Amino acid sequence: MAFRFEIIKKDHFSKARLGRIETYHGSFSTPAFLPVGTQGTIKSLTPEELVEVGVEAILGNTYHLYLRPGHQTIGRLGGLHQFIHWKRPILTDSGGYQLYSLGGLRKISEEGVTFQSHLDGSHHFLTPEKVVEIQRALGSDIGMVLDECVPYPSSYEYVKASTSLTTRWAKRCLDVRHDADPALFAIVQGGMYRDLREGSAQALVQMDFQGYAIGGLSVGEPKSTMLDILEATVPFLPENTPHYLMGVGTPEDILDAVMLGLDLFDCVLPTRNARNGTLFTSAGKMSIKQAQYNEDERPVDEACLCYTCRNYSRAYLRHLYLANEILSSRLNTIHNLYYYMNFMRRIQEAIRENRFLDFSKTHRSHPNGREIENLVRNHTTFVLG
Ligand SMILES: [Zn+2]
């Protein structure tokens, strides 16, 4: 089935929306969080395990897959879904953010971006057209345009010129897109300048993209600035398309953004934190390496019914972490992703029942109280494996 986005329910008291995205590889509910599969894998978990924790769609990194093993190789092997054994939707980013992270190793011109591979120093040239071609070979369900993510802070003049380049690149991506290609999302840039964000959104909306992302946030700016920019940008995006906030974030960031009308999120936070021994729980974050868990027989989160919490103690997880065992990353990742997926499901239910603001307030103010009751109640309808 071709790409389609449907709004099922709008919250009466905020801009939150409950929606559904349909793709050739199935559909998923929004607001949605997509775990990041940088190298064609969500680190340490199999696709079956992702399904078991409730993951409905994942993100792949165009930049990394282009460099290794190469998009043409993946294309010849049947595309990314076939290659990585994942049957559900995949969104691929354009590599704009990874190119930004290369800093001095890249050079931007009107035509595109010249850069040196972080793997072997080889030279490459990415253009908007090339980025569409790569995502076509990967066969993702949703692709992104090439953009320039500007550093924070940057001068008004620099951001203005960069933003208009990103707009011209978006047009070039659209011009070479075929009907059978992945759905194509544009990326609003504009740094921390409200008028540039507004101008970027308005220019992109005049072209016919299937979704709109907001990029270049969560790059070191204060949180209040990020919310201010979101508030200034979202009203200019078409209501009947998905709104994607790239690279964000914490559960609290997600609540704030959902309230402002955002539908899609991705971030390495739950998976990276898991490998660093930091776990998300209904009582806040927990560092499993702490000595206090040495003989703690309780699960990570007594309100959680994930595979890890049903079977393992804090003491054992601490031991695995300190012993640098592979199973530590696996069990911690299972828990953190289950936490995020369950969190998104509860957001969706809250919007459906017009109690999203209450849910958001409860999550922030009573992490140890009502939150746990709600978790237990909701878990009874969401027991996996
Ligand atoms: Zn758990």
JSON list of C-alpha atoms in Angstrom, two decimals, residues 90-274:
[
{"chain": "A", "resi": 90, "resn": "ILE", "atom": "CA", "xyz": [11.71, 1.69, 7.92]},
{"chain": "A", "resi": 91, "resn": "LEU", "atom": "CA", "xyz": [12.43, 5.41, 7.84]},
{"chain": "A", "resi": 92, "resn": "THR", "atom": "CA", "xyz": [15.86, 6.39, 6.53]},
{"chain": "A", "resi": 93, "resn": "ASP", "atom": "CA", "xyz": [17.43, 9.73, 7.33]},
{"chain": "A", "resi": 94, "resn": "SER", "atom": "CA", "xyz": [19.37, 11.53, 4.59]},
{"chain": "A", "resi": 95, "resn": "GLY", "atom": "CA", "xyz": [22.74, 11.71, 6.27]},
{"chain": "A", "resi": 96, "resn": "GLY", "atom": "CA", "xyz": [22.44, 15.47, 6.83]},
{"chain": "A", "resi": 97, "resn": "TYR", "atom": "CA", "xyz": [22.96, 15.11, 10.57]},
{"chain": "A", "resi": 98, "resn": "GLN", "atom": "CA", "xyz": [25.91, 12.72, 10.24]},
{"chain": "A", "resi": 99, "resn": "LEU", "atom": "CA", "xyz": [27.55, 15.10, 7.75]},
{"chain": "A", "resi": 100, "resn": "TYR", "atom": "CA", "xyz": [27.04, 17.92, 10.25]},
{"chain": "A", "resi": 101, "resn": "SER", "atom": "CA", "xyz": [28.72, 15.75, 12.92]},
{"chain": "A", "resi": 102, "resn": "LEU", "atom": "CA", "xyz": [31.78, 15.34, 10.69]},
{"chain": "A", "resi": 103, "resn": "GLY", "atom": "CA", "xyz": [32.56, 19.04, 11.17]},
{"chain": "A", "resi": 104, "resn": "GLY", "atom": "CA", "xyz": [35.89, 19.78, 9.46]},
{"chain": "A", "resi": 105, "resn": "LEU", "atom": "CA", "xyz": [35.78, 16.60, 7.38]},
{"chain": "A", "resi": 106, "resn": "ARG", "atom": "CA", "xyz": [33.08, 18.02, 5.10]},
{"chain": "A", "resi": 107, "resn": "LYS", "atom": "CA", "xyz": [32.66, 20.91, 2.67]},
{"chain": "A", "resi": 108, "resn": "ILE", "atom": "CA", "xyz": [29.33, 22.28, 1.51]},
{"chain": "A", "resi": 109, "resn": "SER", "atom": "CA", "xyz": [28.64, 23.84, -1.90]},
{"chain": "A", "resi": 110, "resn": "GLU", "atom": "CA", "xyz": [25.51, 24.63, -3.88]},
{"chain": "A", "resi": 111, "resn": "GLU", "atom": "CA", "xyz": [25.88, 21.31, -5.67]},
{"chain": "A", "resi": 112, "resn": "GLY", "atom": "CA", "xyz": [26.19, 19.12, -2.55]},
{"chain": "A", "resi": 113, "resn": "VAL", "atom": "CA", "xyz": [28.49, 17.95, 0.22]},
{"chain": "A", "resi": 114, "resn": "THR", "atom": "CA", "xyz": [32.05, 16.71, -0.19]},
{"chain": "A", "resi": 115, "resn": "PHE", "atom": "CA", "xyz": [33.26, 14.67, 2.76]},
{"chain": "A", "resi": 116, "resn": "GLN", "atom": "CA", "xyz": [35.81, 12.18, 3.94]},
{"chain": "A", "resi": 117, "resn": "SER", "atom": "CA", "xyz": [34.63, 8.85, 5.30]},
{"chain": "A", "resi": 118, "resn": "HIS", "atom": "CA", "xyz": [35.07, 8.51, 9.05]},
{"chain": "A", "resi": 119, "resn": "LEU", "atom": "CA", "xyz": [35.94, 4.83, 8.36]},
{"chain": "A", "resi": 120, "resn": "ASP", "atom": "CA", "xyz": [38.84, 4.99, 5.91]},
{"chain": "A", "resi": 121, "resn": "GLY", "atom": "CA", "xyz": [39.32, 8.62, 4.92]},
{"chain": "A", "resi": 122, "resn": "SER", "atom": "CA", "xyz": [38.03, 8.01, 1.37]},
{"chain": "A", "resi": 123, "resn": "HIS", "atom": "CA", "xyz": [36.47, 11.01, -0.42]},
{"chain": "A", "resi": 124, "resn": "HIS", "atom": "CA", "xyz": [32.77, 11.15, -1.30]},
{"chain": "A", "resi": 125, "resn": "PHE", "atom": "CA", "xyz": [30.31, 13.59, -2.82]},
{"chain": "A", "resi": 126, "resn": "LEU", "atom": "CA", "xyz": [26.64, 13.54, -1.82]},
{"chain": "A", "resi": 127, "resn": "THR", "atom": "CA", "xyz": [24.05, 15.57, -3.70]},
{"chain": "A", "resi": 128, "resn": "PRO", "atom": "CA", "xyz": [20.30, 15.84, -3.08]},
{"chain": "A", "resi": 129, "resn": "GLU", "atom": "CA", "xyz": [19.74, 13.63, -6.14]},
{"chain": "A", "resi": 130, "resn": "LYS", "atom": "CA", "xyz": [22.21, 11.03, -4.89]},
{"chain": "A", "resi": 131, "resn": "VAL", "atom": "CA", "xyz": [20.50, 10.88, -1.48]},
{"chain": "A", "resi": 132, "resn": "VAL", "atom": "CA", "xyz": [17.17, 10.06, -3.16]},
{"chain": "A", "resi": 133, "resn": "GLU", "atom": "CA", "xyz": [18.92, 7.40, -5.27]},
{"chain": "A", "resi": 134, "resn": "ILE", "atom": "CA", "xyz": [20.50, 5.81, -2.17]},
{"chain": "A", "resi": 135, "resn": "GLN", "atom": "CA", "xyz": [17.18, 5.65, -0.31]},
{"chain": "A", "resi": 136, "resn": "ARG", "atom": "CA", "xyz": [15.53, 4.18, -3.44]},
{"chain": "A", "resi": 137, "resn": "ALA", "atom": "CA", "xyz": [18.16, 1.40, -3.49]},
{"chain": "A", "resi": 138, "resn": "LEU", "atom": "CA", "xyz": [17.65, 0.77, 0.23]},
{"chain": "A", "resi": 139, "resn": "GLY", "atom": "CA", "xyz": [13.90, 0.53, -0.38]},
{"chain": "A", "resi": 140, "resn": "SER", "atom": "CA", "xyz": [12.92, 2.34, 2.79]},
{"chain": "A", "resi": 141, "resn": "ASP", "atom": "CA", "xyz": [9.29, 3.34, 3.38]},
{"chain": "A", "resi": 142, "resn": "ILE", "atom": "CA", "xyz": [9.99, 6.93, 4.31]},
{"chain": "A", "resi": 143, "resn": "GLY", "atom": "CA", "xyz": [13.01, 8.87, 3.06]},
{"chain": "A", "resi": 144, "resn": "MET", "atom": "CA", "xyz": [14.36, 12.28, 3.99]},
{"chain": "A", "resi": 145, "resn": "VAL", "atom": "CA", "xyz": [15.68, 15.11, 1.83]},
{"chain": "A", "resi": 146, "resn": "LEU", "atom": "CA", "xyz": [19.32, 16.21, 2.10]},
{"chain": "A", "resi": 147, "resn": "ASP", "atom": "CA", "xyz": [19.61, 19.18, 4.45]},
{"chain": "A", "resi": 148, "resn": "GLU", "atom": "CA", "xyz": [22.28, 21.18, 6.20]},
{"chain": "A", "resi": 149, "resn": "CYS", "atom": "CA", "xyz": [22.01, 20.97, 9.96]},
{"chain": "A", "resi": 150, "resn": "VAL", "atom": "CA", "xyz": [23.56, 24.19, 11.29]},
{"chain": "A", "resi": 151, "resn": "PRO", "atom": "CA", "xyz": [25.67, 24.28, 14.47]},
{"chain": "A", "resi": 152, "resn": "TYR", "atom": "CA", "xyz": [24.45, 26.03, 17.59]},
{"chain": "A", "resi": 153, "resn": "PRO", "atom": "CA", "xyz": [25.06, 28.87, 17.99]},
{"chain": "A", "resi": 154, "resn": "SER", "atom": "CA", "xyz": [25.30, 30.29, 14.45]},
{"chain": "A", "resi": 155, "resn": "SER", "atom": "CA", "xyz": [24.94, 33.84, 13.16]},
{"chain": "A", "resi": 156, "resn": "TYR", "atom": "CA", "xyz": [21.68, 34.98, 11.59]},
{"chain": "A", "resi": 157, "resn": "GLU", "atom": "CA", "xyz": [23.34, 35.57, 8.22]},
{"chain": "A", "resi": 158, "resn": "TYR", "atom": "CA", "xyz": [24.88, 32.09, 8.13]},
{"chain": "A", "resi": 159, "resn": "VAL", "atom": "CA", "xyz": [21.64, 30.37, 9.12]},
{"chain": "A", "resi": 160, "resn": "LYS", "atom": "CA", "xyz": [19.66, 32.40, 6.59]},
{"chain": "A", "resi": 161, "resn": "ALA", "atom": "CA", "xyz": [21.91, 31.38, 3.68]},
{"chain": "A", "resi": 162, "resn": "SER", "atom": "CA", "xyz": [22.07, 27.77, 4.87]},
{"chain": "A", "resi": 163, "resn": "THR", "atom": "CA", "xyz": [18.31, 27.51, 5.24]},
{"chain": "A", "resi": 164, "resn": "SER", "atom": "CA", "xyz": [17.67, 28.72, 1.74]},
{"chain": "A", "resi": 165, "resn": "LEU", "atom": "CA", "xyz": [20.22, 26.17, 0.44]},
{"chain": "A", "resi": 166, "resn": "THR", "atom": "CA", "xyz": [18.32, 23.44, 2.31]},
{"chain": "A", "resi": 167, "resn": "THR", "atom": "CA", "xyz": [15.13, 24.62, 0.58]},
{"chain": "A", "resi": 168, "resn": "ARG", "atom": "CA", "xyz": [16.76, 24.46, -2.86]},
{"chain": "A", "resi": 169, "resn": "TRP", "atom": "CA", "xyz": [18.12, 20.99, -2.07]},
{"chain": "A", "resi": 170, "resn": "ALA", "atom": "CA", "xyz": [14.63, 19.84, -0.99]},
{"chain": "A", "resi": 171, "resn": "LYS", "atom": "CA", "xyz": [13.24, 20.95, -4.37]},
{"chain": "A", "resi": 172, "resn": "ARG", "atom": "CA", "xyz": [15.99, 19.01, -6.18]},
{"chain": "A", "resi": 173, "resn": "CYS", "atom": "CA", "xyz": [15.16, 15.87, -4.16]},
{"chain": "A", "resi": 174, "resn": "LEU", "atom": "CA", "xyz": [11.49, 16.20, -5.06]},
{"chain": "A", "resi": 175, "resn": "ASP", "atom": "CA", "xyz": [12.29, 16.74, -8.75]},
{"chain": "A", "resi": 176, "resn": "VAL", "atom": "CA", "xyz": [14.07, 13.37, -9.07]},
{"chain": "A", "resi": 177, "resn": "ARG", "atom": "CA", "xyz": [11.65, 11.36, -6.93]},
{"chain": "A", "resi": 178, "resn": "HIS", "atom": "CA", "xyz": [9.77, 8.57, -8.77]},
{"chain": "A", "resi": 179, "resn": "ASP", "atom": "CA", "xyz": [6.25, 7.49, -7.85]},
{"chain": "A", "resi": 180, "resn": "ALA", "atom": "CA", "xyz": [7.46, 4.11, -6.56]},
{"chain": "A", "resi": 181, "resn": "ASP", "atom": "CA", "xyz": [10.16, 5.67, -4.37]},
{"chain": "A", "resi": 182, "resn": "PRO", "atom": "CA", "xyz": [9.95, 5.95, -0.57]},
{"chain": "A", "resi": 183, "resn": "ALA", "atom": "CA", "xyz": [7.60, 8.67, 0.68]},
{"chain": "A", "resi": 184, "resn": "LEU", "atom": "CA", "xyz": [9.68, 11.84, 0.90]},
{"chain": "A", "resi": 185, "resn": "PHE", "atom": "CA", "xyz": [9.73, 14.15, 3.93]},
{"chain": "A", "resi": 186, "resn": "ALA", "atom": "CA", "xyz": [11.15, 17.68, 3.86]},
{"chain": "A", "resi": 187, "resn": "ILE", "atom": "CA", "xyz": [13.22, 19.07, 6.75]},
{"chain": "A", "resi": 188, "resn": "VAL", "atom": "CA", "xyz": [12.53, 22.50, 8.21]},
{"chain": "A", "resi": 189, "resn": "GLN", "atom": "CA", "xyz": [15.73, 24.25, 9.29]},
{"chain": "A", "resi": 190, "resn": "GLY", "atom": "CA", "xyz": [16.36, 27.84, 10.40]},
{"chain": "A", "resi": 191, "resn": "GLY", "atom": "CA", "xyz": [18.48, 27.51, 13.52]},
{"chain": "A", "resi": 192, "resn": "MET", "atom": "CA", "xyz": [17.08, 29.22, 16.59]},
{"chain": "A", "resi": 193, "resn": "TYR", "atom": "CA", "xyz": [15.54, 32.10, 14.61]},
{"chain": "A", "resi": 194, "resn": "ARG", "atom": "CA", "xyz": [11.75, 32.05, 14.60]},
{"chain": "A", "resi": 195, "resn": "ASP", "atom": "CA", "xyz": [11.39, 34.03, 11.37]},
{"chain": "A", "resi": 196, "resn": "LEU", "atom": "CA", "xyz": [13.83, 31.77, 9.52]},
{"chain": "A", "resi": 197, "resn": "ARG", "atom": "CA", "xyz": [11.98, 28.68, 10.78]},
{"chain": "A", "resi": 198, "resn": "GLU", "atom": "CA", "xyz": [8.69, 30.19, 9.61]},
{"chain": "A", "resi": 199, "resn": "GLY", "atom": "CA", "xyz": [10.18, 31.05, 6.21]},
{"chain": "A", "resi": 200, "resn": "SER", "atom": "CA", "xyz": [11.69, 27.58, 5.84]},
{"chain": "A", "resi": 201, "resn": "ALA", "atom": "CA", "xyz": [8.37, 25.89, 6.69]},
{"chain": "A", "resi": 202, "resn": "GLN", "atom": "CA", "xyz": [6.39, 28.11, 4.32]},
{"chain": "A", "resi": 203, "resn": "ALA", "atom": "CA", "xyz": [8.76, 27.53, 1.40]},
{"chain": "A", "resi": 204, "resn": "LEU", "atom": "CA", "xyz": [8.78, 23.74, 1.90]},
{"chain": "A", "resi": 205, "resn": "VAL", "atom": "CA", "xyz": [5.02, 23.50, 2.35]},
{"chain": "A", "resi": 206, "resn": "GLN", "atom": "CA", "xyz": [4.56, 25.05, -1.10]},
{"chain": "A", "resi": 207, "resn": "MET", "atom": "CA", "xyz": [6.20, 21.93, -2.51]},
{"chain": "A", "resi": 208, "resn": "ASP", "atom": "CA", "xyz": [4.25, 18.71, -2.15]},
{"chain": "A", "resi": 209, "resn": "PHE", "atom": "CA", "xyz": [6.01, 16.56, 0.43]},
{"chain": "A", "resi": 210, "resn": "GLN", "atom": "CA", "xyz": [4.32, 13.64, 2.17]},
{"chain": "A", "resi": 211, "resn": "GLY", "atom": "CA", "xyz": [5.59, 14.69, 5.57]},
{"chain": "A", "resi": 212, "resn": "TYR", "atom": "CA", "xyz": [7.52, 17.45, 7.30]},
{"chain": "A", "resi": 213, "resn": "ALA", "atom": "CA", "xyz": [10.38, 17.10, 9.75]},
{"chain": "A", "resi": 214, "resn": "ILE", "atom": "CA", "xyz": [11.88, 19.68, 12.05]},
{"chain": "A", "resi": 215, "resn": "GLY", "atom": "CA", "xyz": [15.66, 19.29, 12.08]},
{"chain": "A", "resi": 216, "resn": "GLY", "atom": "CA", "xyz": [18.53, 21.09, 13.74]},
{"chain": "A", "resi": 217, "resn": "LEU", "atom": "CA", "xyz": [17.10, 21.00, 17.27]},
{"chain": "A", "resi": 218, "resn": "SER", "atom": "CA", "xyz": [18.51, 19.34, 20.38]},
{"chain": "A", "resi": 219, "resn": "VAL", "atom": "CA", "xyz": [21.98, 20.43, 19.23]},
{"chain": "A", "resi": 220, "resn": "GLY", "atom": "CA", "xyz": [22.95, 22.09, 22.51]},
{"chain": "A", "resi": 221, "resn": "GLU", "atom": "CA", "xyz": [20.38, 24.89, 22.80]},
{"chain": "A", "resi": 222, "resn": "PRO", "atom": "CA", "xyz": [18.41, 25.41, 26.04]},
{"chain": "A", "resi": 223, "resn": "LYS", "atom": "CA", "xyz": [15.25, 23.37, 26.22]},
{"chain": "A", "resi": 224, "resn": "SER", "atom": "CA", "xyz": [13.10, 26.51, 26.38]},
{"chain": "A", "resi": 225, "resn": "THR", "atom": "CA", "xyz": [14.57, 27.58, 23.02]},
{"chain": "A", "resi": 226, "resn": "MET", "atom": "CA", "xyz": [13.71, 24.24, 21.46]},
{"chain": "A", "resi": 227, "resn": "LEU", "atom": "CA", "xyz": [10.10, 24.53, 22.64]},
{"chain": "A", "resi": 228, "resn": "ASP", "atom": "CA", "xyz": [9.92, 28.12, 21.45]},
{"chain": "A", "resi": 229, "resn": "ILE", "atom": "CA", "xyz": [11.10, 27.07, 17.97]},
{"chain": "A", "resi": 230, "resn": "LEU", "atom": "CA", "xyz": [8.64, 24.18, 17.85]},
{"chain": "A", "resi": 231, "resn": "GLU", "atom": "CA", "xyz": [5.81, 26.46, 18.83]},
{"chain": "A", "resi": 232, "resn": "ALA", "atom": "CA", "xyz": [6.81, 28.89, 16.09]},
{"chain": "A", "resi": 233, "resn": "THR", "atom": "CA", "xyz": [7.14, 26.20, 13.41]},
{"chain": "A", "resi": 234, "resn": "VAL", "atom": "CA", "xyz": [4.37, 23.61, 13.78]},
{"chain": "A", "resi": 235, "resn": "PRO", "atom": "CA", "xyz": [1.48, 25.99, 12.94]},
{"chain": "A", "resi": 236, "resn": "PHE", "atom": "CA", "xyz": [2.99, 26.42, 9.45]},
{"chain": "A", "resi": 237, "resn": "LEU", "atom": "CA", "xyz": [3.06, 22.69, 8.69]},
{"chain": "A", "resi": 238, "resn": "PRO", "atom": "CA", "xyz": [0.09, 21.10, 6.87]},
{"chain": "A", "resi": 239, "resn": "GLU", "atom": "CA", "xyz": [-2.19, 19.50, 9.42]},
{"chain": "A", "resi": 240, "resn": "ASN", "atom": "CA", "xyz": [-2.85, 16.41, 7.30]},
{"chain": "A", "resi": 241, "resn": "THR", "atom": "CA", "xyz": [0.82, 15.33, 7.08]},
{"chain": "A", "resi": 242, "resn": "PRO", "atom": "CA", "xyz": [3.01, 13.73, 9.75]},
{"chain": "A", "resi": 243, "resn": "HIS", "atom": "CA", "xyz": [5.21, 16.09, 11.79]},
{"chain": "A", "resi": 244, "resn": "TYR", "atom": "CA", "xyz": [8.57, 14.55, 12.67]},
{"chain": "A", "resi": 245, "resn": "LEU", "atom": "CA", "xyz": [10.93, 15.93, 15.32]},
{"chain": "A", "resi": 246, "resn": "MET", "atom": "CA", "xyz": [14.36, 14.54, 14.45]},
{"chain": "A", "resi": 247, "resn": "GLY", "atom": "CA", "xyz": [16.77, 13.28, 17.09]},
{"chain": "A", "resi": 248, "resn": "VAL", "atom": "CA", "xyz": [14.53, 13.88, 20.14]},
{"chain": "A", "resi": 249, "resn": "GLY", "atom": "CA", "xyz": [14.59, 12.73, 22.88]},
{"chain": "A", "resi": 250, "resn": "THR", "atom": "CA", "xyz": [13.80, 12.16, 26.54]},
{"chain": "A", "resi": 251, "resn": "PRO", "atom": "CA", "xyz": [10.31, 11.08, 27.64]},
{"chain": "A", "resi": 252, "resn": "GLU", "atom": "CA", "xyz": [9.71, 14.63, 28.89]},
{"chain": "A", "resi": 253, "resn": "ASP", "atom": "CA", "xyz": [10.80, 16.17, 25.56]},
{"chain": "A", "resi": 254, "resn": "ILE", "atom": "CA", "xyz": [8.42, 13.82, 23.78]},
{"chain": "A", "resi": 255, "resn": "LEU", "atom": "CA", "xyz": [5.50, 14.87, 26.01]},
{"chain": "A", "resi": 256, "resn": "ASP", "atom": "CA", "xyz": [6.22, 18.55, 25.31]},
{"chain": "A", "resi": 257, "resn": "ALA", "atom": "CA", "xyz": [6.49, 17.99, 21.58]},
{"chain": "A", "resi": 258, "resn": "VAL", "atom": "CA", "xyz": [3.38, 15.82, 21.34]},
{"chain": "A", "resi": 259, "resn": "MET", "atom": "CA", "xyz": [1.49, 18.61, 23.11]},
{"chain": "A", "resi": 260, "resn": "LEU", "atom": "CA", "xyz": [2.63, 20.98, 20.33]},
{"chain": "A", "resi": 261, "resn": "GLY", "atom": "CA", "xyz": [1.47, 18.65, 17.53]},
{"chain": "A", "resi": 262, "resn": "LEU", "atom": "CA", "xyz": [4.49, 16.46, 16.74]},
{"chain": "A", "resi": 263, "resn": "ASP", "atom": "CA", "xyz": [3.89, 12.85, 15.64]},
{"chain": "A", "resi": 264, "resn": "LEU", "atom": "CA", "xyz": [7.24, 11.13, 15.06]},
{"chain": "A", "resi": 265, "resn": "PHE", "atom": "CA", "xyz": [10.43, 10.88, 17.09]},
{"chain": "A", "resi": 266, "resn": "ASP", "atom": "CA", "xyz": [13.75, 9.08, 16.92]},
{"chain": "A", "resi": 267, "resn": "CYS", "atom": "CA", "xyz": [16.72, 9.09, 19.26]},
{"chain": "A", "resi": 268, "resn": "VAL", "atom": "CA", "xyz": [19.64, 6.90, 20.30]},
{"chain": "A", "resi": 269, "resn": "LEU", "atom": "CA", "xyz": [18.87, 7.68, 23.95]},
{"chain": "A", "resi": 270, "resn": "PRO", "atom": "CA", "xyz": [17.10, 4.49, 25.12]},
{"chain": "A", "resi": 271, "resn": "THR", "atom": "CA", "xyz": [19.51, 2.15, 23.30]},
{"chain": "A", "resi": 272, "resn": "ARG", "atom": "CA", "xyz": [22.74, 4.05, 24.01]},
{"chain": "A", "resi": 273, "resn": "ASN", "atom": "CA", "xyz": [21.78, 4.58, 27.66]},
{"chain": "A", "resi": 274, "resn": "ALA", "atom": "CA", "xyz": [21.03, 0.87, 27.98]}
]
